[in-house]
């Protein structure tokens, strides 16, 4: 019997239900499979190397795809430690799984013909399982909520982008920067939705047949999921750096008068769309070489995570300082001027863009 079919049996055993297999995460699935293969190989080595009993009837050693059973004298109940590959093994490490060897030298069977086995001590606690189910349902509700939010944002942002690009009177450096910021928001929302969809498609499906397991653990599934993850991280960084571009433009108009000419618009393009590549590419290389697992969504070594998070925090900090400076200038000019006769064009331009 091939490994794929064995793993289907393993998964069924893990969740202790003959007809329904619960959804499992990619990390648990892959880790459990790896440990199960190791457990099975250790068992087969033991079966091959142990000597046979010298006298009397006994039930033959075997591996039933759940636990490894030694030769057992007739009429004896054998206790085996819970298998270490179980995801909840830490909670049941002191428990045992039981089999009974019949007086005829055959493993006792149930009425349906299956070999009898008592593994109640190795099952996950019902209270813990119910808590995990509640948490899972909460996360599903949370994901639905932010998916609806992203969808509404997509509609409004696309509408705003169309308006900005449709009227020639609105074509200027300031509105070009706005348009790119809106576009970065759109791409970020699309990337998050696509990434979640791929995660659900590849890792959230129910295991019903052997091909489901092979697809979930296939290289193609992982590559597609990782590409979606990379695009999402790039869009998140681009979104923050277009915010940074907005801050620089406001600062230039009000205070420094740099990067303000129309021929400097290309510099904003480099900043918003080019800067994220300086951080995403090293992060991809680090993931490929050091943490090439699953969808790259798990950060076992936080040093690699900081490659793409430090520039976000840095840009956010600089944005905050610039906005505080702009607010200080705006309020100081408002106090120094008569609001009813306010004619400072640059200040009004900055104030409208700031809002």
Tab-separated table of C-alpha atoms in Angstrom:
chain	number	residue	atom	x	y	z
A	1	UNK	CA	0.000	0.000	0.000
A	2	UNK	CA	1.514	3.369	-1.036
A	3	UNK	CA	2.373	6.214	1.301
A	4	UNK	CA	-0.492	8.391	0.114
A	5	UNK	CA	-3.101	5.814	1.055
A	6	UNK	CA	-1.322	5.186	4.348
A	7	UNK	CA	-1.491	8.863	5.116
A	8	UNK	CA	-5.216	8.939	4.449
A	9	UNK	CA	-5.592	6.179	7.050
A	10	UNK	CA	-3.307	8.090	9.400
A	11	UNK	CA	-5.365	11.254	9.085
A	12	UNK	CA	-8.563	9.371	9.782
A	13	UNK	CA	-7.000	7.819	12.871
A	14	UNK	CA	-5.765	11.179	14.093
A	15	UNK	CA	-9.207	12.668	14.159
A	16	UNK	CA	-10.872	9.473	15.358
A	17	UNK	CA	-13.822	9.495	13.002
A	18	UNK	CA	-14.266	6.886	10.248
A	19	UNK	CA	-16.219	9.039	7.802
A	20	UNK	CA	-15.310	12.669	8.386
A	21	UNK	CA	-11.838	14.152	8.461
A	22	UNK	CA	-11.505	17.573	10.079
A	23	UNK	CA	-9.630	20.353	8.359
A	24	UNK	CA	-6.066	20.678	9.529
A	25	UNK	CA	-3.505	23.378	9.029
A	26	UNK	CA	-0.594	22.949	6.675
A	27	UNK	CA	1.955	23.081	9.484
A	28	UNK	CA	0.209	20.394	11.560
A	29	UNK	CA	-0.385	18.242	8.503
A	30	UNK	CA	3.209	18.272	7.290
A	31	UNK	CA	4.733	17.894	10.757
A	32	UNK	CA	2.396	15.055	11.684
A	33	UNK	CA	3.114	13.245	8.432
A	34	UNK	CA	6.878	13.566	8.936
A	35	UNK	CA	6.670	12.189	12.478
A	36	UNK	CA	4.324	9.396	11.413
A	37	UNK	CA	6.764	8.254	8.712
A	38	UNK	CA	9.550	8.228	11.300
A	39	UNK	CA	7.369	6.256	13.744
A	40	UNK	CA	6.482	3.733	11.043
A	41	UNK	CA	10.124	3.223	10.019
A	42	UNK	CA	11.178	2.744	13.659
A	43	UNK	CA	8.403	0.192	14.066
A	44	UNK	CA	9.416	-1.788	10.975
A	45	UNK	CA	13.037	-1.829	12.165
A	46	UNK	CA	11.861	-3.215	15.517
A	47	UNK	CA	9.708	-5.848	13.800
A	48	UNK	CA	12.637	-6.995	11.660
A	49	UNK	CA	15.250	-7.083	14.400
A	50	UNK	CA	13.460	-8.499	17.451
A	51	UNK	CA	13.725	-12.228	18.022
A	52	UNK	CA	10.615	-14.450	18.090
A	53	UNK	CA	9.209	-15.825	21.393
A	54	UNK	CA	10.542	-19.299	22.139
A	55	UNK	CA	7.379	-20.998	23.443
A	56	UNK	CA	3.598	-20.747	23.627
A	57	UNK	CA	0.912	-19.110	21.531
A	58	UNK	CA	1.285	-15.406	20.817
A	59	UNK	CA	-0.150	-12.692	18.580
A	60	UNK	CA	2.230	-11.509	15.880
A	61	UNK	CA	3.966	-8.162	16.035
A	62	UNK	CA	2.419	-5.639	13.697
A	63	UNK	CA	2.010	-2.013	12.742
A	64	UNK	CA	-1.635	-1.052	12.265
A	65	UNK	CA	-0.842	2.453	10.988
A	66	UNK	CA	-1.632	3.847	14.418
A	67	UNK	CA	0.692	2.102	16.879
A	68	UNK	CA	3.493	-0.447	16.880
A	69	UNK	CA	2.569	-3.729	18.590
A	70	UNK	CA	5.100	-6.325	19.783
A	71	UNK	CA	4.602	-10.074	19.979
A	72	UNK	CA	2.045	-10.625	22.753
A	73	UNK	CA	1.344	-13.880	24.639
A	74	UNK	CA	-2.157	-15.321	24.222
A	75	UNK	CA	-4.727	-14.024	26.709
A	76	UNK	CA	-2.727	-10.907	27.597
A	77	UNK	CA	-3.759	-7.242	27.342
A	78	UNK	CA	-0.841	-5.224	25.930
A	79	UNK	CA	-0.348	-1.517	26.684
A	80	UNK	CA	1.635	0.720	24.318
A	81	UNK	CA	2.492	4.373	24.895
A	82	UNK	CA	0.533	6.861	22.841
A	83	UNK	CA	2.303	7.446	19.495
A	84	UNK	CA	4.601	10.451	19.566
A	85	UNK	CA	3.421	11.750	16.184
A	86	UNK	CA	0.040	12.835	17.573
A	87	UNK	CA	-0.249	16.656	17.403
A	88	UNK	CA	-1.462	16.699	21.030
A	89	UNK	CA	1.148	14.174	22.248
A	90	UNK	CA	2.417	16.497	25.008
A	91	UNK	CA	-0.997	16.256	26.659
A	92	UNK	CA	-1.288	12.439	26.397
A	93	UNK	CA	2.342	11.378	26.763
A	94	UNK	CA	1.493	9.404	29.914
A	95	UNK	CA	-1.427	7.610	28.262
A	96	UNK	CA	-1.512	4.189	26.622
A	97	UNK	CA	-3.298	2.467	23.772
A	98	UNK	CA	-4.427	-1.144	24.368
A	99	UNK	CA	-4.918	-4.351	22.424
A	100	UNK	CA	-5.894	-7.805	23.652
A	101	UNK	CA	-4.388	-11.015	22.351
A	102	UNK	CA	-6.990	-13.807	22.266
A	103	UNK	CA	-6.412	-17.258	23.726
A	104	UNK	CA	-6.166	-18.614	20.188
A	105	UNK	CA	-3.126	-16.469	19.388
A	106	UNK	CA	-5.032	-13.926	17.291
A	107	UNK	CA	-5.748	-10.312	18.046
A	108	UNK	CA	-9.285	-9.916	19.359
A	109	UNK	CA	-11.769	-8.344	16.956
A	110	UNK	CA	-14.952	-6.338	17.297
A	111	UNK	CA	-18.311	-7.435	15.904
A	112	UNK	CA	-17.643	-5.548	12.671
A	113	UNK	CA	-14.435	-7.531	12.076
A	114	UNK	CA	-12.015	-4.725	12.959
A	115	UNK	CA	-9.208	-5.488	15.396
A	116	UNK	CA	-10.213	-4.189	18.824
A	117	UNK	CA	-8.161	-1.293	20.119
A	118	UNK	CA	-8.700	1.049	23.055
A	119	UNK	CA	-7.119	4.441	22.411
A	120	UNK	CA	-9.299	6.619	24.626
A	121	UNK	CA	-6.274	7.734	26.670
A	122	UNK	CA	-4.607	9.032	23.512
A	123	UNK	CA	-7.535	11.126	22.326
A	124	UNK	CA	-7.475	14.896	22.562
A	125	UNK	CA	-9.473	16.197	25.515
A	126	UNK	CA	-13.005	17.167	24.532
A	127	UNK	CA	-12.744	20.468	26.405
A	128	UNK	CA	-9.581	21.410	24.534
A	129	UNK	CA	-11.106	20.330	21.234
A	130	UNK	CA	-14.199	22.458	21.845
A	131	UNK	CA	-12.022	25.468	22.715
A	132	UNK	CA	-10.033	25.000	19.518
A	133	UNK	CA	-13.267	24.721	17.523
A	134	UNK	CA	-14.543	27.959	19.088
A	135	UNK	CA	-11.278	29.736	18.291
A	136	UNK	CA	-11.381	28.423	14.723
A	137	UNK	CA	-14.934	29.698	14.245
A	138	UNK	CA	-13.879	33.070	15.668
A	139	UNK	CA	-11.013	33.289	13.173
A	140	UNK	CA	-13.357	32.353	10.304
A	141	UNK	CA	-15.766	35.123	11.359
A	142	UNK	CA	-12.885	37.590	11.662
A	143	UNK	CA	-11.639	36.685	8.190
A	144	UNK	CA	-15.111	37.118	6.721
A	145	UNK	CA	-15.348	40.524	8.391
A	146	UNK	CA	-12.083	41.870	7.011
A	147	UNK	CA	-12.792	40.321	3.591
A	148	UNK	CA	-16.030	42.321	3.448
A	149	UNK	CA	-14.086	45.398	4.552
A	150	UNK	CA	-11.459	44.901	1.852
A	151	UNK	CA	-14.189	44.374	-0.755
A	152	UNK	CA	-15.922	47.632	0.178
A	153	UNK	CA	-12.576	49.424	0.126
A	154	UNK	CA	-11.892	48.022	-3.337
A	155	UNK	CA	-15.151	49.460	-4.670
A	156	UNK	CA	-14.610	52.935	-3.220
A	157	UNK	CA	-10.924	53.072	-4.157
A	158	UNK	CA	-11.529	51.988	-7.736
A	159	UNK	CA	-14.257	54.626	-8.023
A	160	UNK	CA	-11.932	57.322	-6.657
A	161	UNK	CA	-9.115	56.220	-8.976
A	162	UNK	CA	-11.379	56.373	-12.024
A	163	UNK	CA	-12.479	59.890	-11.062
A	164	UNK	CA	-8.885	61.074	-10.616
A	165	UNK	CA	-7.809	59.686	-13.970
A	166	UNK	CA	-10.896	60.708	-15.937
A	167	UNK	CA	-10.787	64.499	-15.474
A	168	UNK	CA	-7.847	66.306	-17.033
A	169	UNK	CA	-8.229	69.195	-14.593
A	170	UNK	CA	-7.263	66.800	-11.813
A	171	UNK	CA	-4.009	65.754	-13.505
A	172	UNK	CA	-1.170	67.126	-11.378
A	173	UNK	CA	1.694	65.765	-9.303
A	174	UNK	CA	-0.336	65.802	-6.095
A	175	UNK	CA	-3.205	63.815	-7.609
A	176	UNK	CA	-0.806	61.448	-9.380
A	177	UNK	CA	0.613	60.607	-5.962
A	178	UNK	CA	-2.932	60.168	-4.642
A	179	UNK	CA	-3.725	57.863	-7.562
A	180	UNK	CA	-0.693	55.686	-6.845
A	181	UNK	CA	-1.603	55.551	-3.179
A	182	UNK	CA	-5.125	54.427	-4.110
A	183	UNK	CA	-3.646	51.864	-6.502
A	184	UNK	CA	-1.391	50.502	-3.748
A	185	UNK	CA	-4.451	50.131	-1.503
A	186	UNK	CA	-6.276	48.302	-4.310
A	187	UNK	CA	-3.380	45.935	-4.961
A	188	UNK	CA	-2.974	45.296	-1.240
A	189	UNK	CA	-6.642	44.384	-0.862
A	190	UNK	CA	-6.581	42.131	-3.935
A	191	UNK	CA	-3.354	40.472	-2.772
A	192	UNK	CA	-4.779	39.721	0.687
A	193	UNK	CA	-7.997	38.265	-0.759
A	194	UNK	CA	-6.091	36.146	-3.304
A	195	UNK	CA	-3.651	34.922	-0.652
A	196	UNK	CA	-6.470	33.907	1.701
A	197	UNK	CA	-8.279	32.168	-1.150
A	198	UNK	CA	-5.189	30.167	-2.061
A	199	UNK	CA	-4.557	29.231	1.561
A	200	UNK	CA	-8.142	28.021	1.882
A	201	UNK	CA	-7.965	26.160	-1.426
A	202	UNK	CA	-4.704	24.355	-0.715
A	203	UNK	CA	-4.671	23.882	3.061
A	204	UNK	CA	-8.260	24.285	4.194
A	205	UNK	CA	-9.924	21.555	2.179
A	206	UNK	CA	-11.285	18.366	3.677
A	207	UNK	CA	-9.245	15.233	3.057
A	208	UNK	CA	-11.619	12.863	1.322
A	209	UNK	CA	-9.439	10.965	-1.156
A	210	UNK	CA	-5.710	10.227	-1.732
A	211	UNK	CA	-5.341	12.922	-4.398
A	212	UNK	CA	-6.345	15.584	-1.858
A	213	UNK	CA	-3.290	14.794	0.264
A	214	UNK	CA	-0.925	14.695	-2.705
A	215	UNK	CA	-2.234	18.050	-3.918
A	216	UNK	CA	-1.949	19.667	-0.494
A	217	UNK	CA	1.652	18.525	-0.060
A	218	UNK	CA	2.689	19.029	-3.690
A	219	UNK	CA	5.472	21.390	-4.729
A	220	UNK	CA	3.127	23.174	-7.144
A	221	UNK	CA	0.653	24.004	-4.364
A	222	UNK	CA	3.420	25.423	-2.184
A	223	UNK	CA	4.897	27.487	-5.027
A	224	UNK	CA	1.567	29.097	-5.893
A	225	UNK	CA	0.884	29.890	-2.259
A	226	UNK	CA	4.358	31.372	-1.763
A	227	UNK	CA	4.004	33.576	-4.841
A	228	UNK	CA	0.739	34.939	-3.429
A	229	UNK	CA	2.493	35.565	-0.103
A	230	UNK	CA	5.364	37.438	-1.781
A	231	UNK	CA	2.994	39.616	-3.820
A	232	UNK	CA	1.004	40.436	-0.700
A	233	UNK	CA	4.134	41.467	1.237
A	234	UNK	CA	5.269	43.615	-1.692
A	235	UNK	CA	1.865	45.343	-1.866
A	236	UNK	CA	1.888	46.007	1.884
A	237	UNK	CA	5.331	47.612	1.631
A	238	UNK	CA	4.323	49.609	-1.458
A	239	UNK	CA	1.248	50.866	0.382
A	240	UNK	CA	3.368	52.175	3.270
A	241	UNK	CA	5.931	53.761	0.959
A	242	UNK	CA	3.273	55.598	-1.027
A	243	UNK	CA	2.105	56.953	2.308
A	244	UNK	CA	5.738	57.986	2.757
A	245	UNK	CA	5.630	59.640	-0.674
A	246	UNK	CA	2.509	61.565	0.343
A	247	UNK	CA	4.288	62.768	3.488
A	248	UNK	CA	7.362	63.858	1.527
A	249	UNK	CA	5.211	65.751	-0.971
A	250	UNK	CA	3.356	67.617	1.787
A	251	UNK	CA	6.637	68.412	3.501
A	252	UNK	CA	8.092	69.630	0.188
A	253	UNK	CA	5.144	71.914	-0.577
A	254	UNK	CA	5.008	73.476	2.865
A	255	UNK	CA	8.559	73.480	4.148
A	256	UNK	CA	11.420	72.184	2.004
A	257	UNK	CA	10.333	72.816	-1.617
A	258	UNK	CA	12.089	69.708	-2.940
A	259	UNK	CA	10.692	66.894	-5.105
A	260	UNK	CA	7.878	69.261	-6.026
A	261	UNK	CA	8.383	69.901	-9.744
A	262	UNK	CA	6.456	67.815	-12.242
A	263	UNK	CA	9.689	66.367	-13.594
A	264	UNK	CA	10.422	64.947	-10.144
A	265	UNK	CA	7.349	62.699	-10.260
A	266	UNK	CA	9.542	59.801	-11.387
A	267	UNK	CA	11.365	59.951	-8.047
A	268	UNK	CA	8.077	59.264	-6.276
A	269	UNK	CA	7.550	56.262	-8.573
A	270	UNK	CA	10.949	54.901	-7.578
A	271	UNK	CA	10.169	55.493	-3.912
A	272	UNK	CA	6.679	53.939	-3.913
A	273	UNK	CA	7.108	50.987	-6.269
A	274	UNK	CA	10.872	50.481	-6.286
A	275	UNK	CA	11.859	50.732	-2.612
A	276	UNK	CA	9.772	47.678	-1.530
A	277	UNK	CA	11.831	45.503	-3.895
A	278	UNK	CA	14.956	46.332	-1.879
A	279	UNK	CA	13.425	44.501	1.080
A	280	UNK	CA	11.129	41.902	-0.474
A	281	UNK	CA	13.876	40.350	-2.623
A	282	UNK	CA	16.254	39.703	0.341
A	283	UNK	CA	13.309	38.345	2.338
A	284	UNK	CA	12.451	35.924	-0.495
A	285	UNK	CA	16.072	34.776	-0.706
A	286	UNK	CA	16.228	34.254	3.077
A	287	UNK	CA	12.986	32.274	3.026
A	288	UNK	CA	14.137	30.081	0.132
A	289	UNK	CA	17.470	29.308	1.762
A	290	UNK	CA	16.538	29.118	5.454
A	291	UNK	CA	12.759	28.717	5.925
A	292	UNK	CA	11.463	27.141	2.739
A	293	UNK	CA	8.381	25.657	4.406
A	294	UNK	CA	4.678	25.732	3.598
A	295	UNK	CA	3.449	29.143	2.413
A	296	UNK	CA	6.157	31.220	4.125
A	297	UNK	CA	3.442	32.457	6.491
A	298	UNK	CA	5.113	31.052	9.634
A	299	UNK	CA	8.103	32.948	11.034
A	300	UNK	CA	10.234	30.525	13.017
A	301	UNK	CA	13.216	32.878	12.874
A	302	UNK	CA	11.992	36.412	13.531
A	303	UNK	CA	15.195	37.880	12.060
A	304	UNK	CA	13.894	37.120	8.566
A	305	UNK	CA	10.518	38.656	9.409
A	306	UNK	CA	12.228	41.912	10.382
A	307	UNK	CA	13.634	42.223	6.850
A	308	UNK	CA	10.172	43.256	5.658
A	309	UNK	CA	8.815	44.712	8.909
A	310	UNK	CA	11.649	47.082	9.818
A	311	UNK	CA	11.172	49.252	6.671
A	312	UNK	CA	7.438	49.452	7.425
A	313	UNK	CA	8.094	50.639	10.971
A	314	UNK	CA	10.773	53.050	9.764
A	315	UNK	CA	8.502	54.590	7.117
A	316	UNK	CA	5.633	54.843	9.617
A	317	UNK	CA	7.873	56.573	12.163
A	318	UNK	CA	9.145	59.099	9.605
A	319	UNK	CA	5.574	59.693	8.396
A	320	UNK	CA	4.487	60.409	11.950
A	321	UNK	CA	7.333	62.888	12.499
A	322	UNK	CA	6.608	64.640	9.178
A	323	UNK	CA	2.898	64.914	9.902
A	324	UNK	CA	3.595	66.299	13.356
A	325	UNK	CA	5.900	68.899	11.769
A	326	UNK	CA	3.250	69.779	9.166
A	327	UNK	CA	0.575	70.111	11.826
A	328	UNK	CA	2.833	72.407	13.812
A	329	UNK	CA	3.410	74.629	10.757
A	330	UNK	CA	-0.289	74.678	9.843
A	331	UNK	CA	-1.396	75.628	13.328
A	332	UNK	CA	1.305	78.274	13.651
A	333	UNK	CA	0.230	79.892	10.352
A	334	UNK	CA	-3.421	79.688	11.284
A	335	UNK	CA	-2.705	81.504	14.526
A	336	UNK	CA	-0.648	84.139	12.697
A	337	UNK	CA	-3.270	84.799	9.986
A	338	UNK	CA	-6.830	86.015	9.866
A	339	UNK	CA	-8.896	82.936	8.965
A	340	UNK	CA	-11.527	85.021	7.175
A	341	UNK	CA	-8.938	86.497	4.815
A	342	UNK	CA	-6.714	83.498	4.435
A	343	UNK	CA	-4.930	83.538	1.042
A	344	UNK	CA	-1.948	81.294	1.476
A	345	UNK	CA	-2.354	78.979	-1.538
A	346	UNK	CA	0.359	76.537	-0.557
A	347	UNK	CA	-1.007	76.150	2.946
A	348	UNK	CA	-4.526	75.514	1.644
A	349	UNK	CA	-3.100	72.993	-0.833
A	350	UNK	CA	-1.237	71.164	1.924
A	351	UNK	CA	-4.211	71.279	4.260
A	352	UNK	CA	-6.534	69.771	1.625
A	353	UNK	CA	-4.034	67.049	0.763
A	354	UNK	CA	-3.382	66.402	4.451
A	355	UNK	CA	-7.109	65.906	5.120
